Short mmCIF file of C-alpha atoms and ligand atoms in Angstrom, two decimals:
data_model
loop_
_atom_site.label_atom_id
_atom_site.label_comp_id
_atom_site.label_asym_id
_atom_site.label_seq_id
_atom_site.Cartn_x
_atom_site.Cartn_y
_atom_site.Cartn_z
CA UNK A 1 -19.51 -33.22 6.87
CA UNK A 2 -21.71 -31.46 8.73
CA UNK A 3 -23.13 -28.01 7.41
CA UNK A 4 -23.55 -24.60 9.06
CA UNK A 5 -27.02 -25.22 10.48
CA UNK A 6 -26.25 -28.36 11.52
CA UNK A 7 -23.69 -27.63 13.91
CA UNK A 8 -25.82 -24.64 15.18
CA UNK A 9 -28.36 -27.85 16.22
CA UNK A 10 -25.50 -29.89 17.29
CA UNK A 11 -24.40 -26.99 19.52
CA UNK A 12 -27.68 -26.12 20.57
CA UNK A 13 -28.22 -29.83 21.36
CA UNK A 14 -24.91 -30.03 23.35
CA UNK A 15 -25.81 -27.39 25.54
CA UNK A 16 -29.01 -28.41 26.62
CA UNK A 17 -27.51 -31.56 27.39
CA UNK A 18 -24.43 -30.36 29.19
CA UNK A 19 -27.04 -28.28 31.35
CA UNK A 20 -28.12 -31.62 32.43
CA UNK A 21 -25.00 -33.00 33.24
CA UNK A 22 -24.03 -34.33 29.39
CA UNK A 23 -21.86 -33.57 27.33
CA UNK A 24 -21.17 -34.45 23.34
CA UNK A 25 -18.45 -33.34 21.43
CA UNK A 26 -19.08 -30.23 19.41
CA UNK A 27 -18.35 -30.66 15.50
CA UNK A 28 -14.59 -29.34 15.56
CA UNK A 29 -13.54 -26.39 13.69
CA UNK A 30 -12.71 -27.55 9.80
CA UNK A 31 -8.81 -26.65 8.93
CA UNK A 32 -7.48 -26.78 5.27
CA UNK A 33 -3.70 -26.88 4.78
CA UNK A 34 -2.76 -26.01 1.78
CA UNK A 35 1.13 -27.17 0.70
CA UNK A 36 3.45 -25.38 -1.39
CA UNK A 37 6.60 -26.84 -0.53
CA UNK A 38 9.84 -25.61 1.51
CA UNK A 39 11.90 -26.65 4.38
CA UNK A 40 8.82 -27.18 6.38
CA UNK A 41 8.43 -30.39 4.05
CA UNK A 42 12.38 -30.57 3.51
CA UNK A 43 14.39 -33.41 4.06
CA UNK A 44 18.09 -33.67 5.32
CA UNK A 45 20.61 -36.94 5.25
CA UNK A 46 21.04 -36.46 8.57
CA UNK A 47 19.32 -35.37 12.40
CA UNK A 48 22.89 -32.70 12.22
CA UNK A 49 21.98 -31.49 9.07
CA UNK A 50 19.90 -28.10 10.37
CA UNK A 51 20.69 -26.02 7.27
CA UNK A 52 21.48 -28.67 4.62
CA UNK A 53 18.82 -30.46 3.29
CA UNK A 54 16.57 -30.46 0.14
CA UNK A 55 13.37 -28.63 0.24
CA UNK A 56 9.98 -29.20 -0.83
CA UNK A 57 10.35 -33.23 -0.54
CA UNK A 58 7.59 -34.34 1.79
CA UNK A 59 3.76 -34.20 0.75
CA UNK A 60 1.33 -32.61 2.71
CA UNK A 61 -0.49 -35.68 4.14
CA UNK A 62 3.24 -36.83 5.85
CA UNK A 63 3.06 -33.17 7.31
CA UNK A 64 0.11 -34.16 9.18
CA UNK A 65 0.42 -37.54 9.47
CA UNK A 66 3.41 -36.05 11.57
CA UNK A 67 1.41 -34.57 13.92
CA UNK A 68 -1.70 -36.76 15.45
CA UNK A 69 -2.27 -33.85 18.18
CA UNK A 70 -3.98 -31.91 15.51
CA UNK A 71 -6.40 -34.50 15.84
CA UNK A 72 -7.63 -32.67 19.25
CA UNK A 73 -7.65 -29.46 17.68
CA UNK A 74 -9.15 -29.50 14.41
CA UNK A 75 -10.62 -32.01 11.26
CA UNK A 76 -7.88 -31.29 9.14
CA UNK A 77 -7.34 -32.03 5.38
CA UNK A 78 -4.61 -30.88 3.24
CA UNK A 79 -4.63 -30.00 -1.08
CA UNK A 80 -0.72 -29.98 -1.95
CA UNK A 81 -0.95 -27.09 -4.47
CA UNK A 82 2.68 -27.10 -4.79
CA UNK A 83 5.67 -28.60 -4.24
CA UNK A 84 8.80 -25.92 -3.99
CA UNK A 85 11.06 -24.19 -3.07
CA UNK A 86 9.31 -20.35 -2.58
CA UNK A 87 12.35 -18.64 -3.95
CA UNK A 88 10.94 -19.89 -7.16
CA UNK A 89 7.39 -18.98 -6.53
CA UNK A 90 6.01 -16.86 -9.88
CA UNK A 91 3.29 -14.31 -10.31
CA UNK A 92 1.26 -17.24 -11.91
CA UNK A 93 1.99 -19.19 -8.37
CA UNK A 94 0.68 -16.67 -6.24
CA UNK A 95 -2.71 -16.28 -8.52
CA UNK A 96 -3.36 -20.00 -8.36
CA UNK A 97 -2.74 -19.82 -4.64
CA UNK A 98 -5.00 -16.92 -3.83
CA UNK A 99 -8.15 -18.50 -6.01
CA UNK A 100 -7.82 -21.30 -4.16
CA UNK A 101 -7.39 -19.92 -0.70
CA UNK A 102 -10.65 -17.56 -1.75
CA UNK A 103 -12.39 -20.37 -3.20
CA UNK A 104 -12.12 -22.08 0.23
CA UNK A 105 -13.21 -19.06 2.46
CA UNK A 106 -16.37 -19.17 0.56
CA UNK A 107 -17.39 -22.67 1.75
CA UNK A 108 -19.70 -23.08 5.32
CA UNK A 109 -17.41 -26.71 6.10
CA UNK A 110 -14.13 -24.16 6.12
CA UNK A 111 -13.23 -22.22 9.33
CA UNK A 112 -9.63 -21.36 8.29
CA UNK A 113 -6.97 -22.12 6.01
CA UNK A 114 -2.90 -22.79 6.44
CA UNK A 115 -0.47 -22.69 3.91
CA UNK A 116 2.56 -23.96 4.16
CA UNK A 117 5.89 -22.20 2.40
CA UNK A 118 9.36 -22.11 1.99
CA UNK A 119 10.49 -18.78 4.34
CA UNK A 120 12.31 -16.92 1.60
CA UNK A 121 9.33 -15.45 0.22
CA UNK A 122 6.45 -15.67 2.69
CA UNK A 123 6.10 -12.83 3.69
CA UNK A 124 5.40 -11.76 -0.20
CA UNK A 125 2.65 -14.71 -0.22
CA UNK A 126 1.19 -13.56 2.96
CA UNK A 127 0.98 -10.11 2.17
CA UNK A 128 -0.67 -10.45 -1.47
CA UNK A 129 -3.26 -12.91 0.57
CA UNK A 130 -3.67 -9.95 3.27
CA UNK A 131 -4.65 -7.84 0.10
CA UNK A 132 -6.72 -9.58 -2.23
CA UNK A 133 -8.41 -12.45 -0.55
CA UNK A 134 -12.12 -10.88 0.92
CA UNK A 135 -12.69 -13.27 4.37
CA UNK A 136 -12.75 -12.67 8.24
CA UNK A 137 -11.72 -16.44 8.63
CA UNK A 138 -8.04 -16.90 9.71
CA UNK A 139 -5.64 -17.42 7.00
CA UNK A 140 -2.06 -18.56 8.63
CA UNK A 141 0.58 -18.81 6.07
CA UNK A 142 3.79 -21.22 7.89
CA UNK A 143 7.16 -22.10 7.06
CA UNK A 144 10.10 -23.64 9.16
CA UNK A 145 13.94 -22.71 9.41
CA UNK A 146 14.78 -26.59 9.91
CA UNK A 147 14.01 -29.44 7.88
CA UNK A 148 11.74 -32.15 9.58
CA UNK A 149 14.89 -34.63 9.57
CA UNK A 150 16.86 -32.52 11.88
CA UNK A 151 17.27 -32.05 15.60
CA UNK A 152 15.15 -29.39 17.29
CA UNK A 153 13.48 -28.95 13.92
CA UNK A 154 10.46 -25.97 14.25
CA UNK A 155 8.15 -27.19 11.63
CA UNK A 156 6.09 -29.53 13.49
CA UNK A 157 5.32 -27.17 16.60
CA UNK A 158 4.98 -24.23 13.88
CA UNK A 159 2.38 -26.11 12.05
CA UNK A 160 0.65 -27.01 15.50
CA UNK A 161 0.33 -23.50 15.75
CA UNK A 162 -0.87 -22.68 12.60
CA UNK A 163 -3.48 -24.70 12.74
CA UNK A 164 -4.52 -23.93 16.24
CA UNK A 165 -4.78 -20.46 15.20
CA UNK A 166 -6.53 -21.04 12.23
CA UNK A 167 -9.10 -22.96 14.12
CA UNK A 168 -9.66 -19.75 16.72
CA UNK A 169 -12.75 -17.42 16.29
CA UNK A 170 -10.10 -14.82 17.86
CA UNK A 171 -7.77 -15.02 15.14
CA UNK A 172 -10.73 -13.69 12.48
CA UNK A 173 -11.10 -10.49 11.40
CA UNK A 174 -7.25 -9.88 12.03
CA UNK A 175 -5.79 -10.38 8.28
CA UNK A 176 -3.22 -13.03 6.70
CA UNK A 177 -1.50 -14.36 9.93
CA UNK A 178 2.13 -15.79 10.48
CA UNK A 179 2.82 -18.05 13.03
CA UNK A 180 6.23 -18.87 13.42
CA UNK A 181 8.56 -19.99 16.23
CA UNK A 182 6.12 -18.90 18.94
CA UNK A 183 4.73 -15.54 17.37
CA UNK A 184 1.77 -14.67 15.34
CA UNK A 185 2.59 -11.82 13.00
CA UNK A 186 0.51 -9.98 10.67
CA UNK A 187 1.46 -11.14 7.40
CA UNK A 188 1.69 -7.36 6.11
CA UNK A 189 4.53 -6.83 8.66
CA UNK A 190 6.12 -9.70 8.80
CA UNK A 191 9.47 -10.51 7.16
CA UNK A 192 12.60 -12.70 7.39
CA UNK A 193 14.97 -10.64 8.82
CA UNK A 194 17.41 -13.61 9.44
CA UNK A 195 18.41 -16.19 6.94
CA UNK A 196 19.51 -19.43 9.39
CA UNK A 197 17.90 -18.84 12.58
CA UNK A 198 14.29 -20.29 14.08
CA UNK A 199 14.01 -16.74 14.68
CA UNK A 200 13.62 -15.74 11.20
CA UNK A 201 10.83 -13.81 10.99
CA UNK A 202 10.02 -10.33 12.83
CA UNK A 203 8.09 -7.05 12.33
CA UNK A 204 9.44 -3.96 12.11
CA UNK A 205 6.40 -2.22 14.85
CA UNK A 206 6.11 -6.42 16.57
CA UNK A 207 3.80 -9.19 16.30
CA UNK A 208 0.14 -8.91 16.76
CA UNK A 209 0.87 -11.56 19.70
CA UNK A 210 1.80 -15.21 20.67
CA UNK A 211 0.48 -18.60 20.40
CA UNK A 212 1.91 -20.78 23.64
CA UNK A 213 0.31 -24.29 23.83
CA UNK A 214 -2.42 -23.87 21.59
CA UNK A 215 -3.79 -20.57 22.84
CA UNK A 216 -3.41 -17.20 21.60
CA UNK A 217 -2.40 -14.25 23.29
CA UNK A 218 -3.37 -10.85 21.35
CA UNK A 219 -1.58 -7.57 21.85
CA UNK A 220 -2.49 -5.42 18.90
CA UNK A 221 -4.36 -4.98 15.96
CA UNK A 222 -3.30 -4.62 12.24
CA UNK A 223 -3.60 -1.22 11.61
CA UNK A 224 -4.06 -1.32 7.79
CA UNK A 225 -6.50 -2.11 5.51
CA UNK A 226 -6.52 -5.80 4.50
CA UNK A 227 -8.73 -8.79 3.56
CA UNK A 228 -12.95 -7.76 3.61
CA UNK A 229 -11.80 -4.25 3.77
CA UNK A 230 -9.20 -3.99 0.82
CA UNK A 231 -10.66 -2.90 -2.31
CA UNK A 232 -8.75 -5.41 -4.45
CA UNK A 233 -9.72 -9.04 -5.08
CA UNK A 234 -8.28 -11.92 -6.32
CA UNK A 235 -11.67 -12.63 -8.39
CA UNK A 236 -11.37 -10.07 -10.47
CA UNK A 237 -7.46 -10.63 -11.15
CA UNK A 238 -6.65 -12.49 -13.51
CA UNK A 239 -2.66 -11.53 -14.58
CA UNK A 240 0.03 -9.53 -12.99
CA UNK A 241 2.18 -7.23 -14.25
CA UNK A 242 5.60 -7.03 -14.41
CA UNK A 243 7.17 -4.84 -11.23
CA UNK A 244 10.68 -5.02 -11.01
CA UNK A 245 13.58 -4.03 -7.63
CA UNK A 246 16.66 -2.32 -8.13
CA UNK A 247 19.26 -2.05 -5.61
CA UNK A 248 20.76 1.11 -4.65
CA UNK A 249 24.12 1.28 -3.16
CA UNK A 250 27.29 3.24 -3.76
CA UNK A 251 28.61 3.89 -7.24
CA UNK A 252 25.11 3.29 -8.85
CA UNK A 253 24.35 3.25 -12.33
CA UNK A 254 21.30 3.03 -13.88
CA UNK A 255 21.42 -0.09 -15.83
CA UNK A 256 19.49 -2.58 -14.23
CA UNK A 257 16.24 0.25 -14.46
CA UNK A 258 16.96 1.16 -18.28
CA UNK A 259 17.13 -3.31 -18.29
CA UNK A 260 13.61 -3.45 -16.10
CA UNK A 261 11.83 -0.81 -18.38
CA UNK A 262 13.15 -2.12 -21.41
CA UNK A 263 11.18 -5.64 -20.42
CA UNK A 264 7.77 -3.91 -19.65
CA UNK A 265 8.43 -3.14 -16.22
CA UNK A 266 4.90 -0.94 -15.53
CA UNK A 267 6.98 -0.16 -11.72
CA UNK A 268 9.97 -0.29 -10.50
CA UNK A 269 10.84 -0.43 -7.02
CA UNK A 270 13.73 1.53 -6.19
CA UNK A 271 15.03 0.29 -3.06
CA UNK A 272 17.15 2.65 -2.02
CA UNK A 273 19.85 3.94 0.81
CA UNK A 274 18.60 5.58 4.12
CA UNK A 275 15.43 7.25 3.48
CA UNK A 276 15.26 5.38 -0.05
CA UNK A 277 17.85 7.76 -1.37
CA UNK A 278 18.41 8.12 -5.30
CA UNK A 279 21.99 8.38 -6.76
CA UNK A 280 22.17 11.59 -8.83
CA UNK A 281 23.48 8.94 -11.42
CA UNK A 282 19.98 7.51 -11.54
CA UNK A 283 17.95 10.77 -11.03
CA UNK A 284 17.83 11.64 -14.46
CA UNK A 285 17.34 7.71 -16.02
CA UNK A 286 13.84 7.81 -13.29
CA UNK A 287 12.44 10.89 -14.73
CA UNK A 288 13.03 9.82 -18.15
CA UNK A 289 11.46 6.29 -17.39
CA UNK A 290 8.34 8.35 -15.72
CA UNK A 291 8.17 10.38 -18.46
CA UNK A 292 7.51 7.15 -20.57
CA UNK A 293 4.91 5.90 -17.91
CA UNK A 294 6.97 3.26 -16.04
CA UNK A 295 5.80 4.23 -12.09
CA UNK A 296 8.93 5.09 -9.95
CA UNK A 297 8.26 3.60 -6.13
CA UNK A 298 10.95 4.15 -3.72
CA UNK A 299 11.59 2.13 -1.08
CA UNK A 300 14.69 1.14 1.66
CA UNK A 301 16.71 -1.30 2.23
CA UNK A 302 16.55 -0.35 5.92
CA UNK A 303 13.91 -1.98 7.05
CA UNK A 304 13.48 -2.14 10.91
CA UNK A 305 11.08 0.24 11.97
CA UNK A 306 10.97 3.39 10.09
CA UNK A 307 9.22 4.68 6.49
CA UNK A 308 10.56 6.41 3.73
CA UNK A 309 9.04 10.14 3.70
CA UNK A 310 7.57 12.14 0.99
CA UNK A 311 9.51 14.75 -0.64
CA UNK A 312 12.56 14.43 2.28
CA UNK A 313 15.47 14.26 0.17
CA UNK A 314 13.62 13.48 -3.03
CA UNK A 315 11.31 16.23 -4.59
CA UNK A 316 8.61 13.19 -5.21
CA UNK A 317 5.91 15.92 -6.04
CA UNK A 318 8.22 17.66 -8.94
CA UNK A 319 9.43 14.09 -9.98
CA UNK A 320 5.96 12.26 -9.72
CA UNK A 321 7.23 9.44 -7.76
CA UNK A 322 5.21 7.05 -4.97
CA UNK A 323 6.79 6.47 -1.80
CA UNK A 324 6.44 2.98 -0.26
CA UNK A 325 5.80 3.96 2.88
CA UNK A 326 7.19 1.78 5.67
CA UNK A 327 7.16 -1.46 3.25
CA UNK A 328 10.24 -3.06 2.22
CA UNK A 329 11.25 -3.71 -1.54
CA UNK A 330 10.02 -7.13 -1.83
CA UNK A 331 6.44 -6.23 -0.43
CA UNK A 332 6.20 -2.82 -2.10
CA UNK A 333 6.48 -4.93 -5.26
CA UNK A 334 3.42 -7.36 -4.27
CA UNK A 335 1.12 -4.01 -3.55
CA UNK A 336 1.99 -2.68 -6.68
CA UNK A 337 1.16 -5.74 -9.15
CA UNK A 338 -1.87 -5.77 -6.83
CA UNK A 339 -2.81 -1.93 -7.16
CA UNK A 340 -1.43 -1.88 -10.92
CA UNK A 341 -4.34 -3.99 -11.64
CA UNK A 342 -6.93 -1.27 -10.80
CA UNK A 343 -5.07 1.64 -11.67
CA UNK A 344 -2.00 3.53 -13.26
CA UNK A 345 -2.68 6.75 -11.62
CA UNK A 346 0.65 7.98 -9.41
CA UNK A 347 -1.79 9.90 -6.81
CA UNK A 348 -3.97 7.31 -6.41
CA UNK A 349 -0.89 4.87 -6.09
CA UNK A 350 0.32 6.85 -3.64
CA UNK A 351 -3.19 6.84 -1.58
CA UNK A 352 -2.89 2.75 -2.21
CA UNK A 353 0.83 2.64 -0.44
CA UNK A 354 -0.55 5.26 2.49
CA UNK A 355 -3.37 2.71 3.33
CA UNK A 356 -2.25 -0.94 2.77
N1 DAS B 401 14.54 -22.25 0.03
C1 DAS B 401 13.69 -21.94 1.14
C2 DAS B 401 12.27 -21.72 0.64
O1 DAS B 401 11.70 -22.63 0.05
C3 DAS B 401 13.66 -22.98 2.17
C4 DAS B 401 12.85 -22.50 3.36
O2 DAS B 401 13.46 -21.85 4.21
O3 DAS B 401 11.65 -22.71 3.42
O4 DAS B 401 11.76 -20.62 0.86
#
């Protein structure tokens, strides 16, 4: 494999020669996919079976074996880390993960990384990569909403992509990427809003552009702070603590948070009605569980396109709560294990949730 400097030569080399009318093959752009299961590498009985199937069946090297185009795009060579189904990621998952994603980065022979997931929880994966992994190289997390097996299954043109983007210089410096069925989406945004569609996945203020036939089409930039300029990183984390969701709805009680703190909860995400709304049943249960140093983070179950707001309804100052901002439950919980591990200060929390 050729080094850094090398290619520089080769490139140089090329050049001069293509000024004369010859041309050699640059050294293409080095891809790692890294596996971790899901319907991407799912398997049905049958080419009607779009939504039954097993996940997490088929290894990594099938995946590309799948897809000899990627030949044309990139030297690619996958690691199966994993092999399930992402509902059943853990905390211990997502370190692994991240070290070896970060241990990758670090290497001259890698330009970018996939990984390949199940869609339930992605967009968690994505978003604790967008936070503690310190690169500019593209890092495109993947998934599909069809097994392999089926008809007008999406993994194999949603791995294309991924790859193709991971291989593009204009795809650095842009955070944890998404590419799925045609979009690239920051992987802080992102999230399946649909559970049995090819259009699962969308964000709330859109996606940071399109990949059509192996080029990418950019129409904003993330406009948080993520990868080489987050202050958190995965090499000095070595555990996560425990951060726990509980639902609001009607005729709340506040069992499930008295349940959470009782376990060592060190957060839990409220996530609430409307504008993360508290039940005056669970009011007093919160301030008791602040007063014992659990943090209290509200967030809403709404989640297309708005952000819960400081003292609205809730007096958050009085009450020393953190709002989540415009991030849903799931990924308020991955920035908080993530900003729990530098600090248990509510103020600076809050600064945390304002800027990631
Ligand atoms: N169970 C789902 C998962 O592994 C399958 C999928 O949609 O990827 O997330």
């Amino acid at each position: 494999m050729l080094n850094r400097t090398a290619r520089s030569w080769l490139f140089a080399i090329a050049s001069m020669l293509a000024a004369c009318g010859v041309s050699i093959a640059a050294d293409k752009p080095n891809v790692v996919i890294l596996a971790t299961g899901g319907t991407i590498a799912g398997a049905g009985a049958d080419v009607t079976n779009s939504a039954t199937y097993q996940a997490a069946k088929v290894p990594v090297d099938k995946l590309i074996a799948g897809i000899p185009q990627l030949n044309a795009i990139a030297s690619v060579r996958g690691e199966q880390v994993f092999q399930i189904a992402s509902e059943s990621l853990t905390n211990a998952n997502l370190l692994t993960l991240a070290k070896r994603v970060a241990a990758l980065v670090k290497q001259n022979d890698v330009d970018g990384v996939v990984i390949t997931h199940g869609t339930d929880t992605l967009e968690e994966t994505a978003y604790f990569l967008n936070l503690v992994v310190h690169t500019d190289k593209p890092i495109v997390v993947v998934g599909s909403m069809r097994p392999g097996t089926a008809m007008s299954a999406d993994g194999m043109l949603n791995l294309y992509n991924a790859v193709s983007v991971a291989a593009s210089k204009d795809a650095r410096g842009k955070g944890v990427l998404v590419t799925m069925n045609d979009e690239i989406n920051s992987g802080r945004d992102v999230s399946k809003m649909v559970n049995i569609r090819t259009e699962a996945f969308k964000s709330p203020w859109g996606p940071l552009g399109m990949v059509v036939e192996g080029k990418n089409y950019w129409f904003r930039l993330p406009a948080k702070r993520h990868t080489n300029n987050s202050e958190f990183d995965i090499e000095k984390i070595d555990t996560l603590p425990s951060v726990e969701i509980a639902y609001g709805q009607g005729n709340a009680d506040d069992i499930a948070y008295r349940a959470f703190a009782a376990n060592g909860a060190k957060a839990i995400i409220h996530a609430g009605t409307g504008n993360g709304s508290v039940s005056s049943a669970v009011v007093p249960t919160l301030q008791e569980l602040r007063g014992k140093g659990v943090q209290i983070i509200r967030s809403s179950h709404v989640n297309a396109g708005g952000f819960v707001l400081r003292n609205a309804e809730q007096p958050d100052d009085k009450y020393d709560w953190v709002v989540a901002h415009d991030l849903n439950p799931q990924k308020a919980r991955i920035l908080a294990l993530v900003a729990l591990s530098k600090t248990q200060d509510s103020k600076e929390l809050q600064r945390i949730f304002w800027e990631y």
